CSV table of C-alpha atoms and ligand atoms in Angstrom, one decimal:
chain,number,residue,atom,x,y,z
A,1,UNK,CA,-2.8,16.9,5.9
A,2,UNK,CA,-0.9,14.7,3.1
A,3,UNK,CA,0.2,11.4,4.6
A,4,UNK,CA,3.1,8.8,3.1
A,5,UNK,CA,4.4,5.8,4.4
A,6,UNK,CA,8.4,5.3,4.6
A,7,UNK,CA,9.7,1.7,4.7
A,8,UNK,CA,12.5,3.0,7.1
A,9,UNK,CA,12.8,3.9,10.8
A,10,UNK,CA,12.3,7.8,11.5
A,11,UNK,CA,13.4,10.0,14.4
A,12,UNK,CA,13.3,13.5,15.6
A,13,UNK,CA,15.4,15.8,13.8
A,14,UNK,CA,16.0,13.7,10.8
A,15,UNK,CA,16.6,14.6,7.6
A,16,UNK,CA,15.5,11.9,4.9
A,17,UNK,CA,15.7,11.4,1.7
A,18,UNK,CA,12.3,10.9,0.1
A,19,UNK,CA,10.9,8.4,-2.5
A,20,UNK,CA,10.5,9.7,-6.0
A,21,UNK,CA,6.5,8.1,-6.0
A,22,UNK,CA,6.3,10.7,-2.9
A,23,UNK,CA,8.6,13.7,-4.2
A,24,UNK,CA,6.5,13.7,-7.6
A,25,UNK,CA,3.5,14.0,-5.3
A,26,UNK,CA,4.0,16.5,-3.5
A,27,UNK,CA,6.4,18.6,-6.0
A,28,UNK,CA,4.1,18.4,-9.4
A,29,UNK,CA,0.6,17.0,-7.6
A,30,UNK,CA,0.6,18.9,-4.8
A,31,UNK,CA,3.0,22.0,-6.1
A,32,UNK,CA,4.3,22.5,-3.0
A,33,UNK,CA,7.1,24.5,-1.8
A,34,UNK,CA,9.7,24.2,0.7
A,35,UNK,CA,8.3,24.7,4.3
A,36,UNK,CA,5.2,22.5,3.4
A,37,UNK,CA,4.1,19.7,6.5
A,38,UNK,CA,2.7,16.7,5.9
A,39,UNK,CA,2.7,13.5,7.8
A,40,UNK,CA,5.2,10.4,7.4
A,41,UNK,CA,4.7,7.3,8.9
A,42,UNK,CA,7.4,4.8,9.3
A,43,UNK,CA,8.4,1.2,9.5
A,44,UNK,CA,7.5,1.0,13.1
A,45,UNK,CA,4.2,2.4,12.2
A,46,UNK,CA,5.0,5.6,13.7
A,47,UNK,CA,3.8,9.1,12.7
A,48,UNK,CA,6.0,12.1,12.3
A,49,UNK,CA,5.3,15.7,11.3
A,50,UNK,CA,7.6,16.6,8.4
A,51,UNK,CA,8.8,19.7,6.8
A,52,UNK,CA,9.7,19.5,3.0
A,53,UNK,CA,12.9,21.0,2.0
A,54,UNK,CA,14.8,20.8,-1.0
A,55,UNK,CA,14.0,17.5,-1.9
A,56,UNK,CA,14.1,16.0,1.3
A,57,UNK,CA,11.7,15.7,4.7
A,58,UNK,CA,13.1,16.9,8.3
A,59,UNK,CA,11.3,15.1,10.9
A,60,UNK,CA,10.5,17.9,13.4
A,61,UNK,CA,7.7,16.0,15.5
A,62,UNK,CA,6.6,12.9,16.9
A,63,UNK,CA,2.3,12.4,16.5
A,64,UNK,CA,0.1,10.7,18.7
A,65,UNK,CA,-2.2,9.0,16.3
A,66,UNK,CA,-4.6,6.2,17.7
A,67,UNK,CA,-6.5,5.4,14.4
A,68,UNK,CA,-5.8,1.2,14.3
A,69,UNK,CA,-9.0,-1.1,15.2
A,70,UNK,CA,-7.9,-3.1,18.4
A,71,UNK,CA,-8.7,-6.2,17.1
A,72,UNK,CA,-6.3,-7.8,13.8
A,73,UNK,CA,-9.1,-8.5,10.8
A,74,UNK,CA,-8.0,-10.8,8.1
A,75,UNK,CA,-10.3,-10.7,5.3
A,76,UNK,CA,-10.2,-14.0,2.5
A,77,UNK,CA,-12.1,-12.5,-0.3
A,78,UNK,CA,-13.1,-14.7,-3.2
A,79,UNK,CA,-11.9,-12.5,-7.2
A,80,UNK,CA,-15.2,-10.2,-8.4
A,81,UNK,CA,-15.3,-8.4,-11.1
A,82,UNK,CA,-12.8,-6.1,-11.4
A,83,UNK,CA,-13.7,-2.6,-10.1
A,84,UNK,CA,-15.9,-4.2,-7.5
A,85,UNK,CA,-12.8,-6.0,-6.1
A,86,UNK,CA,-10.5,-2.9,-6.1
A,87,UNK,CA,-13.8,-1.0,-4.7
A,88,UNK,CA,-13.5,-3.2,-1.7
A,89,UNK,CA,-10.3,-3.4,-1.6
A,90,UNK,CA,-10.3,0.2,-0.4
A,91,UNK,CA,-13.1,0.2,1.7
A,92,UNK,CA,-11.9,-2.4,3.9
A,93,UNK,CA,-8.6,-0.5,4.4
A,94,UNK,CA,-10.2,2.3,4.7
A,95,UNK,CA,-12.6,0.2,8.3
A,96,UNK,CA,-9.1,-0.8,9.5
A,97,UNK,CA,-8.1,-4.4,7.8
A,98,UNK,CA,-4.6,-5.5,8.1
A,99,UNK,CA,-4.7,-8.6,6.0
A,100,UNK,CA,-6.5,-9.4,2.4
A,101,UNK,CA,-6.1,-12.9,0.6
A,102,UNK,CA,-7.0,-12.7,-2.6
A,103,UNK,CA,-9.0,-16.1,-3.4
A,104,UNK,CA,-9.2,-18.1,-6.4
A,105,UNK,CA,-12.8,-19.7,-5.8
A,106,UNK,CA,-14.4,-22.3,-7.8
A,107,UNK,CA,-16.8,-19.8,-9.1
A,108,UNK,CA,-14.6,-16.9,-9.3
A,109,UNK,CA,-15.5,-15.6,-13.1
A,110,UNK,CA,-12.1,-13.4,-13.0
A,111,UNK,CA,-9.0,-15.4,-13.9
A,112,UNK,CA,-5.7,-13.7,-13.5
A,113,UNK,CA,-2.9,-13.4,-16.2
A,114,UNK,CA,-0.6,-11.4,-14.7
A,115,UNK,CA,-0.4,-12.4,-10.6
A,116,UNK,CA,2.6,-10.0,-10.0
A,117,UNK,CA,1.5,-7.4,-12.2
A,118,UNK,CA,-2.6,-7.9,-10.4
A,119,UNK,CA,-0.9,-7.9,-7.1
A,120,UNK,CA,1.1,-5.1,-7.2
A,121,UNK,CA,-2.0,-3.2,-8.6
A,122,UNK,CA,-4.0,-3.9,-5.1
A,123,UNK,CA,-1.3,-3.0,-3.4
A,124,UNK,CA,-1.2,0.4,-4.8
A,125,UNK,CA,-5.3,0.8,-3.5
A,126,UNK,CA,-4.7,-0.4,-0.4
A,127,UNK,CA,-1.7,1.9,0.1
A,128,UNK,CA,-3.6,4.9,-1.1
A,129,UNK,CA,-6.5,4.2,0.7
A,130,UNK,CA,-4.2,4.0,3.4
A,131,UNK,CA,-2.7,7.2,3.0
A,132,UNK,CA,-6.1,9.0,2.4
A,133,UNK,CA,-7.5,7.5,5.9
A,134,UNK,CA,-4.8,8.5,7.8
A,135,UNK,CA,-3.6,4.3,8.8
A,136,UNK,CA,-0.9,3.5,10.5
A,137,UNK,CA,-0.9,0.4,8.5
A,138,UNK,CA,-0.7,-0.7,4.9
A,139,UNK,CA,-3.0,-3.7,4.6
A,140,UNK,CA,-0.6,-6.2,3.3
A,141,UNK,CA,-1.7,-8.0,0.4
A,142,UNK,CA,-1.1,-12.0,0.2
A,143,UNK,CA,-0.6,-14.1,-2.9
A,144,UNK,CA,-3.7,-15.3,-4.4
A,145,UNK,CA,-5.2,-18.7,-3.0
A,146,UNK,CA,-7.3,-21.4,-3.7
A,147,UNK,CA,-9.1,-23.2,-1.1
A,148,UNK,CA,-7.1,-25.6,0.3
A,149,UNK,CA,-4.4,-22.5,0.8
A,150,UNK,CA,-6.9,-20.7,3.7
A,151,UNK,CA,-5.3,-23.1,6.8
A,152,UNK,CA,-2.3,-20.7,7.2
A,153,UNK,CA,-4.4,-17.4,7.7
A,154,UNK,CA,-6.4,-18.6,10.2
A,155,UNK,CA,-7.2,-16.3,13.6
A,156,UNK,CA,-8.3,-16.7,16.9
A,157,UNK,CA,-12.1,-16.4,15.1
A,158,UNK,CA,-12.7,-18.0,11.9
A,159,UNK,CA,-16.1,-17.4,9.8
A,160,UNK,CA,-17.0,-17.8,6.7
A,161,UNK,CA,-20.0,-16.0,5.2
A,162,UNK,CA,-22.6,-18.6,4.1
A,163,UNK,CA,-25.9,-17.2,3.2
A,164,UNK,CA,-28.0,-21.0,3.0
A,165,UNK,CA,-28.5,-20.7,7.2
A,166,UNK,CA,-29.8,-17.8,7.6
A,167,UNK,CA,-30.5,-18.2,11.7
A,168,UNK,CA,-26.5,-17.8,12.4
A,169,UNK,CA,-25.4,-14.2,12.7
A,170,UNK,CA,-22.5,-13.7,15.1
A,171,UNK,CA,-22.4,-10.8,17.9
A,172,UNK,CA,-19.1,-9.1,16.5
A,173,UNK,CA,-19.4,-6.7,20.5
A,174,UNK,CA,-17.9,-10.3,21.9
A,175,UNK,CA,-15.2,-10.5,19.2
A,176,UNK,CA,-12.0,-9.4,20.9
A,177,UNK,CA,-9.5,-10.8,19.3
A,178,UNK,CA,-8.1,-11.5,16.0
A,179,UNK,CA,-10.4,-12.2,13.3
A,180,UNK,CA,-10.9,-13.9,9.9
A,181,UNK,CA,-13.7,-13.8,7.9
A,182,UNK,CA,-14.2,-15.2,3.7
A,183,UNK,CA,-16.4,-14.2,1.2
A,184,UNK,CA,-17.7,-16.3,-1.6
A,185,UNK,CA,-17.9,-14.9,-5.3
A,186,UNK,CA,-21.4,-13.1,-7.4
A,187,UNK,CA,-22.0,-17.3,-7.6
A,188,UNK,CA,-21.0,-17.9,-4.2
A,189,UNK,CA,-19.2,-20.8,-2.9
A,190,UNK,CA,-19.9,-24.6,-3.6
A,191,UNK,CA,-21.0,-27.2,-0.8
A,192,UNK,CA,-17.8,-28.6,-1.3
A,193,UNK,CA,-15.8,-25.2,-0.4
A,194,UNK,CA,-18.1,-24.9,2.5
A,195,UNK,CA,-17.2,-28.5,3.2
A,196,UNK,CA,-13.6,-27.9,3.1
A,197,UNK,CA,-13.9,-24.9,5.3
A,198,UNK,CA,-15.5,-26.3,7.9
A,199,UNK,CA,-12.6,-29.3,8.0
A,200,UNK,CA,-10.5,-26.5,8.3
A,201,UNK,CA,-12.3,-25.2,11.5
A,202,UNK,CA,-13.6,-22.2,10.1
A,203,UNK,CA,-17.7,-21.8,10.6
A,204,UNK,CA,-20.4,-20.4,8.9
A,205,UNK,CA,-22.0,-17.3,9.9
A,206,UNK,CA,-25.0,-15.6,8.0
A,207,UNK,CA,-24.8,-11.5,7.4
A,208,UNK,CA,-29.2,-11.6,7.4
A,209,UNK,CA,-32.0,-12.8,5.3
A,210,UNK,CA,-30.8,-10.4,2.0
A,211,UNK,CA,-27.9,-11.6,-0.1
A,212,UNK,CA,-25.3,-9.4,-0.1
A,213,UNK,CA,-22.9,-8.5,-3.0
A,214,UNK,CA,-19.6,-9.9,-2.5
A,215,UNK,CA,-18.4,-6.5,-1.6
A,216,UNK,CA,-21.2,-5.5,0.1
A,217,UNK,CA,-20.9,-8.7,2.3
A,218,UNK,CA,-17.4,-7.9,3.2
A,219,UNK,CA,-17.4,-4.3,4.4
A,220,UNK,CA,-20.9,-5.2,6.4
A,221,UNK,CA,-18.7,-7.4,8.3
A,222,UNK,CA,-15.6,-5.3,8.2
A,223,UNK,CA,-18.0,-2.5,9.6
A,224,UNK,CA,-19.8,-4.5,12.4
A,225,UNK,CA,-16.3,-5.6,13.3
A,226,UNK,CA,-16.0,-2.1,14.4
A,227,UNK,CA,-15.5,0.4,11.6
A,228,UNK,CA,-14.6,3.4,12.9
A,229,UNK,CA,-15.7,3.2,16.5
A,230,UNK,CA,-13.0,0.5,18.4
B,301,SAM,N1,-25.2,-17.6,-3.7
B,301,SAM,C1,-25.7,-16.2,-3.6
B,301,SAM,C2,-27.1,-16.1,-4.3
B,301,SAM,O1,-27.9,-17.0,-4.0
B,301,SAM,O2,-27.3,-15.2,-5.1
B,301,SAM,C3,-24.7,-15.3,-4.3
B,301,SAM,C4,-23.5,-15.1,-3.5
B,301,SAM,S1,-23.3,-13.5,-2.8
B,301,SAM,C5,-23.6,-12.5,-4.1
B,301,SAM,C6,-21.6,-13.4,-2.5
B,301,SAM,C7,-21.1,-13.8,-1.2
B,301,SAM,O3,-21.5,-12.9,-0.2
B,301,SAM,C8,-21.6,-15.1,-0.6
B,301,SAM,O4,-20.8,-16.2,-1.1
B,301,SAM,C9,-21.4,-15.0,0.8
B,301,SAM,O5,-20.0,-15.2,1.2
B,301,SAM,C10,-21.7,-13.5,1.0
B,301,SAM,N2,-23.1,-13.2,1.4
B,301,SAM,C11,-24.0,-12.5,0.7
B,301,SAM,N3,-25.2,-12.4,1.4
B,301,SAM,C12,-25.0,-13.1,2.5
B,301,SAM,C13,-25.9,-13.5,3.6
B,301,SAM,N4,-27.1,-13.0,3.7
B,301,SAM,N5,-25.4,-14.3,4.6
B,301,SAM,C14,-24.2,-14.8,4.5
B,301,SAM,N6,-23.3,-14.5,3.5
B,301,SAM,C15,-23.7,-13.7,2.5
């Protein structure tokens, strides 16, 4: 079934007016008729069955959808190459992220023109992926940082993904709480990032003796942190 998200509060028996993004999808995408059901999900991250009619959605039941990881995952991932980036972008919304900081490393061969224009772009994956895996959320996308930026999306766990010490992997079974984890770039970080981190309080964690592409790296974690089992 076709999922959108609506930035407003829904109810039973509601008739609401729907987004022209979401009307030219299921109209001239979808070609579908009045009488069609598909799924809307709300501000309150809610989930409604919906009937399209005439241009509009009437809200004719309330779903019990448990799809959210129980634990909040914050992921600080360094600019790749393009398509890699949006690749993981996707994935990790797809494994139940709530949070992605775009980072600015030292090494980070992408530089961005356009921040507004890049941002919105990853916001448009996530929300897709989104849709397509049936979230309750839309990862929300923050403004792209540089190092010293990280302090403020700090968690109750704080790692970041070092691959010089290879004996540290964590046990992500005892992680119960929120979680943030950063990625370095293809260079990976410098010792002085690493450096800065750590003053920061976050620690170093190794993902095994292999090194990892950047996005590989970050849905391995993203997955251990419990995929689609928690
Ligand atoms: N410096 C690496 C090298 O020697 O080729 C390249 C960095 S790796 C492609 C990109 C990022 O993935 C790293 O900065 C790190 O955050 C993460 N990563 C990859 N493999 C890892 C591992 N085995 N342990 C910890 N982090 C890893």
């Amino acid at each position: 079934m076709q999922q959108y998200f609506l930035n407003q509060k829904l109810h039973l028996n509601l008739e609401v007016e729907l987004t022209n993004e979401i009307l030219h999808h299921l109209k001239t995408v979808l070609r579908s008729n009045d009488g069609y059901e598909f799924c809307l999900v709300d501000v309150s991250h809610q989930a409604f069955l919906a009937e399209l009619f005439n241009g509009h959605a009437k809200i004719i039941k309330k779903l019990a959808v448990d799809c959210e990881l129980d634990i909040d995952v914050t992921v600080i991932l360094s600019l790749i190459k393009n398509e890699r980036f949006d690749f993981c972008l996707q994935k990790l919304t797809e494994l139940g992220v709530k949070r992605i900081v775009p980072l600015m490393a030292h090494r980070s061969i992408i530089k961005v023109k356009d921040e507004e224009k890049k941002l919105s772009r990853y916001q448009k994956i996530v929300t897709e992926a989104a849709e397509q895996s049936r979230r309750l959320y839309v990862p929300k996308i923050e403004a792209f940082a540089k190092i010293d930026d990280l302090e403020k999306y700090k968690s109750d766990y704080n790692y970041v993904a070092y691959e010089k010490n290879f004996d540290k992997q964590i046990d992500y079974r005892l992680i119960d709480r929120a979680f943030t984890y950063v990625i370095g770039p293809e260079g990976g970080f410098e010792e002085y990032e690493i450096a800065k981190l750590l003053a920061m309080g976050f620690k170093t964690m190794s993902l095994g003796k292999r090194i990892l592409r950047a996005e590989t790296a970050a849905i391995y974690v993203m997955a251990n942190l419990g995929g689609n089992q928690r």
